Amino acid sequence: MSIDLSQFHQVFFEESFEGLDSMEEGLLDLNPDDFDVETINTIFRAAHSIKGGAGTFGFQVVAEFTHVVETLLDEIRAGSRTLEAPHIDLLLRSVDCLREIMNSLQDGEEPDMSLADELKVSFEAVLAGETPAEAEIPEEPPALSPDQPSNGYWAIYFKPDADVLRTGNEPVRMFRELESLGAFKAEAVVCDIPELGQLDPESCYLAWNLTVEGGSRAEVDEVFEWVIDESELSIRWVDGTSETSVTSTDTASDSVVQSADGVVTEDTETSAGDNTPYEIVPEAPVLGAPVLDAAVAEESIGNDDVANAASPEAGAATPEPQKAVVSAEENSSGDAKPAKKSTAKSSETTSIRVGIDKIDSLINMVGELVITQSMLGQLGSSFDMDKLVRLQEGLAQLEHNTRELQESVMRIRMLPISFCFSRFPRLVRDLSKQMNKKIDLVLLGENTELDKTVMEKIGDPMVHLIRNSLDHGIEMPEERTAAGKPETGTITLNAFHQGGNIVIQIIDDGKGLDRDRILSKAVERGLISESDRLSDDQINELIFHPGFSTADKISDISGRGVGMDVVRRNIQELNGSVEVESTPGEGSTFTIRLPLTLAILDGQLVRVGKEVFILPLVSIIESLQVDLGMINNVGGQSEVLRLRDEYVPIVKLHELLNVEPDNYELENGLLVVVEADNSKVGLFVDDLLAQQQVVIKSLEQNYQRVEGISGATILGDGKVALIVDISGVLKMASQNNGRLKNKDHQAA
Amino acid sequence: MPKILAVDDSASMRQMVTFTLKGAGFEVEEAADGQQALAKAKQGSFDLVLSDVNMPVMDGIQLVKELRTLSEYKFTPILMLTTESAGDKKMEGKQAGATGWIVKPFNPDQLLNTIKKVLG
C-alpha cells in the first residue's frame, strides 16, 4: 500500500514552527547557572519531534541538522555536559536556521544549507571528543536473499523469559511469523512446568524446538528481535541432505501453547478522562510578568545573524508609501534597505487551535437556535393573529440567539496576544547585546485576546516601536548611572481591553523624546515655522511625520528607511490609532488602540437619495441640522461649518460618490461631523437611519478597490450597502478643495 | 476489527499513523501524551498501543509502566516509536514492559508490516 505523505506536510510544518517557537522561548529562559531541567526537556522534545517528523516525511536535510542539535540537548539533559552560555547562543542560531529552512521547504523551494552546514561544524566542535552519531537513515526492509540452499531448514531452540507474556510478546505471534517464511513445525518442551501449586498462570514455563523451511537468517532474526536479549535462543541451518525434511504444513502451535488471553480477568475500571476529539489549546502562559534578563553579553553575534534574528518574518517588505501629503525629501535615515536575503512573505497560518470551552458554547448556541427555529416553524405552519405575541417573542429569541452565536463565532478567532509578544524577548535580547545596553523586557496582559487577523498585522509595527524604544529611548548603562537611574533599562509591553478596543502600550524608562531637537528638525524641514507655538503633545506628534527621523547616524537598528509615519499608517489601516506620551528623562509611552476584530463594525446608516451608506460609528463626532448662520463660504467655492471654535470643511457625499440626492441645499439635509487622521469634516447627507452592527465584506476581493469606500455589507432587506472609508473621503475632499488645514482657528 | 491507540505529541505523526492504520482497516484512537493515553486506555479496550517515547506530561516509558499495572493491559502488545538507535531507550522500554519498538523514521508500509506481525 502506498500513501502519499505530502498530505501531512502542512501539519508537520505548523507544529514544527510551534516547536521552534517553544524552543526559542525555552532557550531564552535558560540561565546557565540556574535552570529548570524541565525547560531543557521541553526544548529537547521539540527538537526531537522535528527530527522524527522530518525523517518520516522525507526532509532529510532537516533531520540531519536537527540530529546534532538534539545530540547536544540530550547531553545537557542527561547531565553529561554542563550548559554554558555559548551553547544557548548556538542553539538559538540553529532555531533561526531551522526556521529559514522550513520556510523554504514550505514554499517548495530548495533550502539554503550554507548556514546549517556552518552551524553543524560548530556543533561538532562542541561535541568534539564524542564521535558524532550518524544521522539515522531509514532502514530498508531486508532484501529476500536466502543465505542458504533452498533445501534445508532452520532449527531453532527458543526458551523465552518467564515474563515474556507480561511484555505483550506472545510466542504464538512469533510462530505465525515463522510460518509465513515457510513450512513450520513447533514442538513444545514442557519439562520446566512446575507443580500446579507453584504455577503462576501469567508466567511462561515452556520452551520450543522449531523448524522452518525457508526464510533468510535476517528474517528469522527479525522475528525474535524484541525478545532476543531475554531469551535462550539458538538458530542453526540444517542442510536438507542430512536430515529428513519437514513437510508438515499445519500449525501445531495453537494446540500446544496455551494462549494467555484466557487468563485475563475482566476489570471494569472507568475514569473521567476526557474523550474529546478536539485539540486542546496548550496552556496559556501564566499571567504575570516574566522578566527576561537580556543583559547576558558574552560573545557578540555577527551583524548578519542579528539581522536575521531581529525579525522572524525577516525582510517584511516596507509598505509602499502612498502619496505623501507633505513633500518630504528623502528620509534622513536614507533608504537603507535592511540587508536581508529571505523573501518577504507573510507567515499567515491557515489553521487555528480552539479551546474546547469555545467549541462547547458554540454547540450550545446552535442547540438553542434549533429549538427557536422549530418553535417558529410550528407557529408558521398554522398561524393566526392571536399567536402574534408568541411570534414576536420567538423573533426576539431568534435575535438573541443570532447575536450570541455571532459573538461566539467571533471568539473562535480570538487568540491571546502572547502569540504576538512571544517573539519580542528574543528581539530585545539580541538587539541589546548588539548595542551593549542592558535592558529588561516585561510583558503584561499576555492573556488579552484579540482577533487573529489583527494580531497578524500588528506584529511589524510593534517590532518597529520596540526597536525605536531600544535605539532612541533607553540610554547606555553609563549614561543611566550618571543620571541616577538603574543601569538596566526596562521596556514594558502591556495589553488590555478598553471598551471595544484592545490597547497595547510600549513603555520605556529611557530619556524620553528630545523636544528641542524635534522642533529644530521640524523647522529645518519646513514642517512648521519658527513662530509656531506648539504644545508638548503637538511636538511629540511631529515624529509621525513622513521622513522624520532624529537619529544622528544611521544605526543598524532603526535606520531602516521606515519611519514612524509608516508605523502609524499601518495601524490606521487596521482602523486603529497610535499616540505617544513622553516625559524628558523619565521615558516614553507609545499607545496603540485597535478594534478587536476587523470583521464587524458598528455602523451608522445614512441615506443619500435612494442609496444607503454606512459610516463607522467610531469616527462620528456629532450629527446636526444645518443652521445657515453657521456656514461660511471660503473663496466662493467650498463651504465650511463653524463648529464652536473651529471651522470644519463640508463634503457633499453625493458629489463625491456621484449619486442623485434628495437635497442639494444644505439647510434641508443633515451634517454628520466625522474625524479621521486628526482632521474633521462635515459629511452632508439626506437622512440618518438606524445604527447597527454590520459584517464587513471585502469590495476588493469581490469587485475591485473603490476610492472612498472601505467595504460593503448586506442589510436586513437583502440590499448591499457600501461602507464609507472616512480617511479616504478626507483625502478625496482635500484633493478637490486643495489642502485641508486643521489648525485651530479662533472663530471671530 | 482490532482497535489501536496511537500516542504521540506530534500531530503530524499522529495523523500519518492514524491515516495509515485506518486505511488498513483498523480502528484508531489518538492521544497526545501518556496521561491522555492512559485515560483513553481505561475507558476503551485496545488490542495494541503505539506510543512515542518523548512526550510532555507523561512519557512513553511511564505510560507502559502504568498500562502494565492495569489487568486488562497486562498482555496487550505495546510498541514504542523510537529514534534512539543507541538502545538505552529500547532497554528502558523493555524493562517497563514494552513489547517491541518501531524505529523512526519509518514509512507507512514498515509500520503496517510491524503491526500486522503483532496483531496477526
Coordinates of C-alpha atoms in Angstrom, one line a residue, chain A residues 55 85 89-90 154 157 181 283 292 306 466 501:
Chain A
G55 CA 12.8 11.9 8.8
A85 CA 26.1 30.5 27.6
D89 CA 23.6 31.2 21.5
L90 CA 24.4 28.3 19.2
W154 CA 16.2 -23.6 10.3
Y157 CA 15.6 -23.7 20.1
L181 CA 8.6 -17.9 5.9
E283 CA -1.8 26.0 28.4
L292 CA 13.9 38.5 30.8
V306 CA 21.2 39.8 14.4
I466 CA 10.2 48.3 20.3
N501 CA -10.8 48.1 21.7

